[in-house]
Short mmCIF file of C-alpha atoms in Angstrom, two decimals:
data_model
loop_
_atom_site.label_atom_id
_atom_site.label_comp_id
_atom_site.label_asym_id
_atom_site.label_seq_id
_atom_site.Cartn_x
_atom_site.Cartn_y
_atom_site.Cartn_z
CA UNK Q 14 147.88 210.43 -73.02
CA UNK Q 15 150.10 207.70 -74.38
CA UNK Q 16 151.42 204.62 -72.99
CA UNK Q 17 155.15 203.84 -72.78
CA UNK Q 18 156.58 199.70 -73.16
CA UNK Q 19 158.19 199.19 -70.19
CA UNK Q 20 158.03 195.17 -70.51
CA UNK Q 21 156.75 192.98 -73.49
CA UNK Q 22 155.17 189.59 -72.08
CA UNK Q 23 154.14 188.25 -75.33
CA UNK Q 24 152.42 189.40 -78.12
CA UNK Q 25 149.66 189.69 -76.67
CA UNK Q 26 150.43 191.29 -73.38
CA UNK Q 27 152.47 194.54 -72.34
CA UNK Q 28 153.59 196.07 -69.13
CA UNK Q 29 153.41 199.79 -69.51
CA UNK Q 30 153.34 202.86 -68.33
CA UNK Q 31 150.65 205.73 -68.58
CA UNK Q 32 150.41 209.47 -66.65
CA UNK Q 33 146.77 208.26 -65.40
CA UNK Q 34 146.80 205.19 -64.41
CA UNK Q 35 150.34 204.42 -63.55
CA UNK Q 36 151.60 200.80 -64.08
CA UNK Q 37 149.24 198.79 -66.07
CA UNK Q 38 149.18 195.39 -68.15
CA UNK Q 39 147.68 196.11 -72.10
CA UNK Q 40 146.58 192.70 -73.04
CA UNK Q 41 145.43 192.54 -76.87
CA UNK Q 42 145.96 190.84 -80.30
CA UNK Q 43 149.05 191.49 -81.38
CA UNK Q 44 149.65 194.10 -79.24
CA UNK Q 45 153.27 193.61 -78.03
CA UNK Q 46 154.26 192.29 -81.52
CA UNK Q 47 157.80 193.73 -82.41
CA UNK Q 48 157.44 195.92 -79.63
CA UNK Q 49 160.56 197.48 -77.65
CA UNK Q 50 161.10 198.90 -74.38
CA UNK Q 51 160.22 202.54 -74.08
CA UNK Q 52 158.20 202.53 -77.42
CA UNK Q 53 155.20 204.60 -77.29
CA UNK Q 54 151.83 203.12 -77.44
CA UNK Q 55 149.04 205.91 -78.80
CA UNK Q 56 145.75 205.63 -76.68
CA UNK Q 57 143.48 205.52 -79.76
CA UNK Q 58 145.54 202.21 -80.53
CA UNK Q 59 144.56 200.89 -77.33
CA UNK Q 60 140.82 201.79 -77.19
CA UNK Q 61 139.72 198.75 -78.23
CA UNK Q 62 142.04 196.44 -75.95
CA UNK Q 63 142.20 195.74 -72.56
CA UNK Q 64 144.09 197.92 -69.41
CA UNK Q 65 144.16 195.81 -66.62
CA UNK Q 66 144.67 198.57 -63.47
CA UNK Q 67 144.01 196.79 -60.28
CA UNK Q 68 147.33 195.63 -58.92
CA UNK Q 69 146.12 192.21 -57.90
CA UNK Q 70 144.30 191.60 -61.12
CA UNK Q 71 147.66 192.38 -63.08
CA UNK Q 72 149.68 189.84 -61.30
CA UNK Q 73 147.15 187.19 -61.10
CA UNK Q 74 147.02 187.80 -65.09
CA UNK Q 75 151.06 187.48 -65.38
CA UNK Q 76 150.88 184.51 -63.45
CA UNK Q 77 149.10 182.56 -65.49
CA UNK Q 78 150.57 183.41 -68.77
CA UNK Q 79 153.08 180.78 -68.69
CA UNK Q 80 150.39 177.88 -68.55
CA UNK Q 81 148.51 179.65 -71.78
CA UNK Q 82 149.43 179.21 -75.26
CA UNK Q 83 149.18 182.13 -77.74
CA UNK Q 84 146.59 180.79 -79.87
CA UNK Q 85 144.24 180.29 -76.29
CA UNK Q 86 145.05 183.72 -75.10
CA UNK Q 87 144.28 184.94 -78.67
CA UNK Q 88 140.66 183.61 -79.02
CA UNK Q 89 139.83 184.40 -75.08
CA UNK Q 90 140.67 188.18 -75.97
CA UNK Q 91 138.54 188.11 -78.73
CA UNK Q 92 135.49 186.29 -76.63
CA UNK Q 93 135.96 188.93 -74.25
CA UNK Q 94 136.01 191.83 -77.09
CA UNK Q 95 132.69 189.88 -78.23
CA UNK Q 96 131.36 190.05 -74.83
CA UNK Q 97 131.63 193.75 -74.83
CA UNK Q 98 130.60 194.31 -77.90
CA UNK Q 99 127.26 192.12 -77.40
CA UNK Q 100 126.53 193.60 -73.94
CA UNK Q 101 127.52 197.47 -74.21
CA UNK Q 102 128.81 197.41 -71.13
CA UNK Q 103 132.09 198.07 -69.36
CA UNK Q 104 132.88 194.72 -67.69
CA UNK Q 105 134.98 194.51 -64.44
CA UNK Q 106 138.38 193.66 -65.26
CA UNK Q 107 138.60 190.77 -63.14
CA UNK Q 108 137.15 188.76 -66.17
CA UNK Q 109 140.45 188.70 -67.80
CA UNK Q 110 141.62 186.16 -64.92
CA UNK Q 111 138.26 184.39 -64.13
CA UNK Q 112 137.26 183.60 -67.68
CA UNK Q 113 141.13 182.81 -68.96
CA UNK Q 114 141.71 180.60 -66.12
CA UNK Q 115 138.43 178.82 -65.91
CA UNK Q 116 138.83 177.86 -69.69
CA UNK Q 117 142.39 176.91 -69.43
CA UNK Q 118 141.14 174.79 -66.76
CA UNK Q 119 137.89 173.74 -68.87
CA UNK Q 120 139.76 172.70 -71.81
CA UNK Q 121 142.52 170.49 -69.27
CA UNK Q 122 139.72 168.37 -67.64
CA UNK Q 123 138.23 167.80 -71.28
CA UNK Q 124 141.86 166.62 -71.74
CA UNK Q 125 142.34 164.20 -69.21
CA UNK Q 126 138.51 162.55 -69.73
CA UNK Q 127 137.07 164.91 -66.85
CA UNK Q 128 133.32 165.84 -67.80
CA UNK Q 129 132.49 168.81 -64.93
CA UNK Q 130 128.65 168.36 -64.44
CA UNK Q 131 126.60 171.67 -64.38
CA UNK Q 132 123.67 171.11 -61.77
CA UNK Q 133 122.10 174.56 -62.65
CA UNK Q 134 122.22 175.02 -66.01
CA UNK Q 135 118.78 175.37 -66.66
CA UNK Q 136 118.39 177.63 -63.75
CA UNK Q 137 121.37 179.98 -65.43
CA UNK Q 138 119.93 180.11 -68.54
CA UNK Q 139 116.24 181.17 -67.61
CA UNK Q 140 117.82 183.77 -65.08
CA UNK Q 141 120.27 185.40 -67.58
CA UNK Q 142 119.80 184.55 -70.84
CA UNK Q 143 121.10 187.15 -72.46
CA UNK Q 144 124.08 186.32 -70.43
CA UNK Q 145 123.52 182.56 -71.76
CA UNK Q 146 123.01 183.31 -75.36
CA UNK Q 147 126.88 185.14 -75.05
CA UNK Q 148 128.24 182.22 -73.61
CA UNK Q 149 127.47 180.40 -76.31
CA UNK Q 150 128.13 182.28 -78.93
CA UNK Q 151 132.10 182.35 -76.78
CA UNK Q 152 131.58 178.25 -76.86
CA UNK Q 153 131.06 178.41 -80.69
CA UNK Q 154 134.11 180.90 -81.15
CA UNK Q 155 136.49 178.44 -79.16
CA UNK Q 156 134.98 175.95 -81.87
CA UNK Q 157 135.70 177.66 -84.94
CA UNK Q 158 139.07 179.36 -84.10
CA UNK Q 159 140.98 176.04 -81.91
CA UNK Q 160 138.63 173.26 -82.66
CA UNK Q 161 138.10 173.11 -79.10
CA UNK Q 162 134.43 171.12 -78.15
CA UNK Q 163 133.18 172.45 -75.02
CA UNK Q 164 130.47 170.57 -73.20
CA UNK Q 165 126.93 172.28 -73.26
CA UNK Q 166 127.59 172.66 -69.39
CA UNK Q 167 130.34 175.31 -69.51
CA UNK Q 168 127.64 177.42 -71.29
CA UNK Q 169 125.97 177.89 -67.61
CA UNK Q 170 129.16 178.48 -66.58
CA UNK Q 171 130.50 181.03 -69.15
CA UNK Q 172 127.26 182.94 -68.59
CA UNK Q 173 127.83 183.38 -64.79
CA UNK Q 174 131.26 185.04 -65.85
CA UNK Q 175 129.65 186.91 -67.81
CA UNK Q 176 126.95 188.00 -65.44
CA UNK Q 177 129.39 188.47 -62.30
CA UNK Q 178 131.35 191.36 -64.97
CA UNK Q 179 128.22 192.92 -66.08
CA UNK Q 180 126.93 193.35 -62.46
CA UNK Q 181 130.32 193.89 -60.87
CA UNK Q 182 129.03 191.13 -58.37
CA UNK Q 183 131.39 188.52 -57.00
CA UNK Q 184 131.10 184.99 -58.66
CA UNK Q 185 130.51 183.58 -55.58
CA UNK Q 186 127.11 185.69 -54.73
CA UNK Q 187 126.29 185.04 -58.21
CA UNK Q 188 126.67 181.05 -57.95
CA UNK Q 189 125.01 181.41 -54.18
CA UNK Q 190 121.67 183.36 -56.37
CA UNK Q 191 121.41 180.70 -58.41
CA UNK Q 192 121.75 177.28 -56.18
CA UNK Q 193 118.98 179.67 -54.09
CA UNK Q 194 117.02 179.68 -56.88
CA UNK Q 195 117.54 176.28 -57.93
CA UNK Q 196 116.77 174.88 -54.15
CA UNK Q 197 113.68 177.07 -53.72
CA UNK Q 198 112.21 175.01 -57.25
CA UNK Q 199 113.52 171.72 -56.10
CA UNK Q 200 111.39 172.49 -52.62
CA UNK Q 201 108.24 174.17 -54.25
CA UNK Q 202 108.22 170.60 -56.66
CA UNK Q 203 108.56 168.62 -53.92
CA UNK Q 204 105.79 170.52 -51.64
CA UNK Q 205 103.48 170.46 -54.01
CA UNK Q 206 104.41 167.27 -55.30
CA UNK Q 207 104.49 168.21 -58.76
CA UNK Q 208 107.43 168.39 -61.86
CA UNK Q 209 107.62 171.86 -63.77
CA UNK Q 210 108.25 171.86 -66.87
CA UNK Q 211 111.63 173.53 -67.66
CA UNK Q 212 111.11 174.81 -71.08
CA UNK Q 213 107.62 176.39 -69.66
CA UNK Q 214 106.97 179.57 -69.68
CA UNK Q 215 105.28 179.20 -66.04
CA UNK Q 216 108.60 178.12 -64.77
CA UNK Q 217 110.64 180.60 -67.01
CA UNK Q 218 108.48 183.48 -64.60
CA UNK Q 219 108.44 181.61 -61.28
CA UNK Q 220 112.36 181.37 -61.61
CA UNK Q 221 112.76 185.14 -62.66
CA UNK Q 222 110.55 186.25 -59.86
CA UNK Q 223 112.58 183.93 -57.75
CA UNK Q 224 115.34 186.17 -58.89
CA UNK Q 225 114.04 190.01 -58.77
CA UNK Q 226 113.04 188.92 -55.08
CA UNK Q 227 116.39 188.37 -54.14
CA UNK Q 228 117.44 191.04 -55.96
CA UNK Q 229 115.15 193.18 -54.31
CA UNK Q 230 115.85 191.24 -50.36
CA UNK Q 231 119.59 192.26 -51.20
CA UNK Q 232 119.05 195.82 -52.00
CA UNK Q 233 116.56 196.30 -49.34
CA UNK Q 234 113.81 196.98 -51.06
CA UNK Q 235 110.45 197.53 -49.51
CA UNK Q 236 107.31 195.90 -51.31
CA UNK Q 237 103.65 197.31 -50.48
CA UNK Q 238 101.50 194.53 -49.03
CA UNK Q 239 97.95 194.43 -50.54
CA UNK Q 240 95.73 193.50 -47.44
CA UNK Q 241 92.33 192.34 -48.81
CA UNK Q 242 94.50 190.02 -51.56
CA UNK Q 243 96.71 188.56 -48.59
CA UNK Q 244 93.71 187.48 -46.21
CA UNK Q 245 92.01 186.32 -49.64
CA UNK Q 246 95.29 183.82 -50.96
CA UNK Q 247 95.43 182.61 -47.32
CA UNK Q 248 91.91 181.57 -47.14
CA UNK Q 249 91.26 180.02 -50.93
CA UNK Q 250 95.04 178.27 -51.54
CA UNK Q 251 96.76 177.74 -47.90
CA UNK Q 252 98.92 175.21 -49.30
CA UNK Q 253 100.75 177.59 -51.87
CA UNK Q 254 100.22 180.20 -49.17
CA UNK Q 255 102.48 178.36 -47.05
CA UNK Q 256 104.70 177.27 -49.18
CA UNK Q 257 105.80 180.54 -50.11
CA UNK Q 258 106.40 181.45 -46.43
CA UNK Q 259 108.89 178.69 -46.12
CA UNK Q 260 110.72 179.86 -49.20
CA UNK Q 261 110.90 183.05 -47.83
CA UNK Q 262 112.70 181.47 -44.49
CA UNK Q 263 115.18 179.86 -46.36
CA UNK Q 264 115.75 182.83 -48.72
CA UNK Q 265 116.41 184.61 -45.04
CA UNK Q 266 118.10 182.25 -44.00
CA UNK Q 267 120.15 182.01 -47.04
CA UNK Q 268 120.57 185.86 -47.93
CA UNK Q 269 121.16 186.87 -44.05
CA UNK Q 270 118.37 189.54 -44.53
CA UNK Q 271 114.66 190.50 -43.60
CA UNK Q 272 111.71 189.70 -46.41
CA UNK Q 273 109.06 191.63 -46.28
CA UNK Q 274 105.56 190.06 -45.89
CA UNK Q 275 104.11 191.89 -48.94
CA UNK Q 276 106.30 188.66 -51.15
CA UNK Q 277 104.64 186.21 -49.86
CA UNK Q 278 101.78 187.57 -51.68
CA UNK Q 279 103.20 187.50 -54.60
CA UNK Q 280 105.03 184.51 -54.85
CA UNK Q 281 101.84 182.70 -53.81
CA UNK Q 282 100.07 183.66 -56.77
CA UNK Q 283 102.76 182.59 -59.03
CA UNK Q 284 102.84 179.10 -57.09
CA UNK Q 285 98.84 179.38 -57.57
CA UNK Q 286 99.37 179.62 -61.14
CA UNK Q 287 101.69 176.61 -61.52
CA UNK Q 288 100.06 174.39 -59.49
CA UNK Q 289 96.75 174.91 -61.29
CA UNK Q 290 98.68 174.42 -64.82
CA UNK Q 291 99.83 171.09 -63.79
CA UNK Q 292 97.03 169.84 -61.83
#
């Protein structure tokens, strides 16, 4: 089924109409050059572009089209095209607004002198770094193609985009995940008054466990508890032992949910493991 111009927005972006999916905005390269009202757009033409559906998601687009200049909006699509290409997957469509407006905004506080600090960029990048290796491969592209400089910060950034449209998650849970995870190392250093070494491969699997047991505390999960282990890590290392219980309170308190008693096992042999590294 084909889609018919009913507005041109630029030459990038088109208001049309299609039997399917009713009203929708077609945002691509070129797109809505010399295009008229009523012309007819051929699907395979549009396969590799972008049909924005929801109705919110269209007009939040529109509205910020007068802020961003065609060679922004140009690059952006094609960082978003890259993203899909180097993930495989379909991404939820509000990435056209959260990624366009967060670099328009990006690129005015590098503008006016304003450096935004990234507190958990190290975090980001050892919980998704496939995520992180996209993001800055999207830094490098807004490089080459508008000689735009982004600080190594919007990389962490970028990737959470990128993570919150591969997962179909809500920024917000995914920037709650990882100040969890970044507050549960800051505690776990401070309890066992040691520093981790963030380029370590001990804290590269401490933070991803971190991450598949929240992962598995949101979805409910249940984890079988080993007995004889659990008596045994309690007797030979109580202070990792209780450690991980009070990460596991704040992850409940945190995540609003029950953790079962089987991860305190494991999370006390990973703390085992660190501690003994550094010591």
């Amino acid at each position: 089924m084909n889609f018919i111009v009913k507005k041109v927005l630029n030459n990038n972006v088109i208001i049309a109409a299609h039997e399917s999916y009713g009203e929708v905005v077609i945002i691509g390269k070129g797109i809505g050059f010399n295009r008229k009202r009523d012309d007819i757009i051929e699907s395979y033409s549009v396969e590799k572009l972008f049909v924005l559906r929801n109705e919110k998601e269209q007009a939040n687009y529109i509205k910020l089209l007068p802020f961003l200049q065609t060679d922004l909006q140009e690059v952006i699509i094609s960082a978003i095209e890259l993203i899909k290409q180097r993930t495989g997957n379909s991404l939820n469509e509000h990435i056209h607004v959260a990624l366009t407006d967060h670099i328009m905004f990006a690129i005015n506080r590098i503008s006016t002198g304003m450096e935004m600090k990234n507190p958990f960029l190290i975090e980001t990048k050892t919980l998704y770094p496939i995520e992180y290796d996209i993001a800055a491969e999207v830094v490098e592209l807004l490089k080459d193609k508008i000689h735009v400089d982004l600080p190594k910060g919007e990389i962490g950034f970028i990737a959470l985009h990128i993570h919150s449209a591969i997962a179909n998650k809500n920024l917000s849970e995914v920037n709650q995940h990882s100040q969890l995870v970044s507050r549960l190392i800051d505690m776990t250093e401070e309890q066992l008054d040691i520093e981790i070494d963030k380029e370590s491969v001990d804290y590269m699997r401490l933070v991803r466990h971190l991450r598949f047991t929240i992962e598995r505390v949101n979805n409910g999960e249940k984890v079988n508890e080993p007995e004889k282990i659990a008596f045994l890590l309690k007797e030979e290392y109580p202070v990792c032992y209780n450690l991980s219980w009070k990460l596991i309170k704040v992850m409940q308190q945190t995540l609003k949910k029950p953790v079962f008693d089987a991860e305190a096992v494991y999370l006390t042999m990973h703390l085992q493991r660190l501690q003994k590294k550094v010591k």
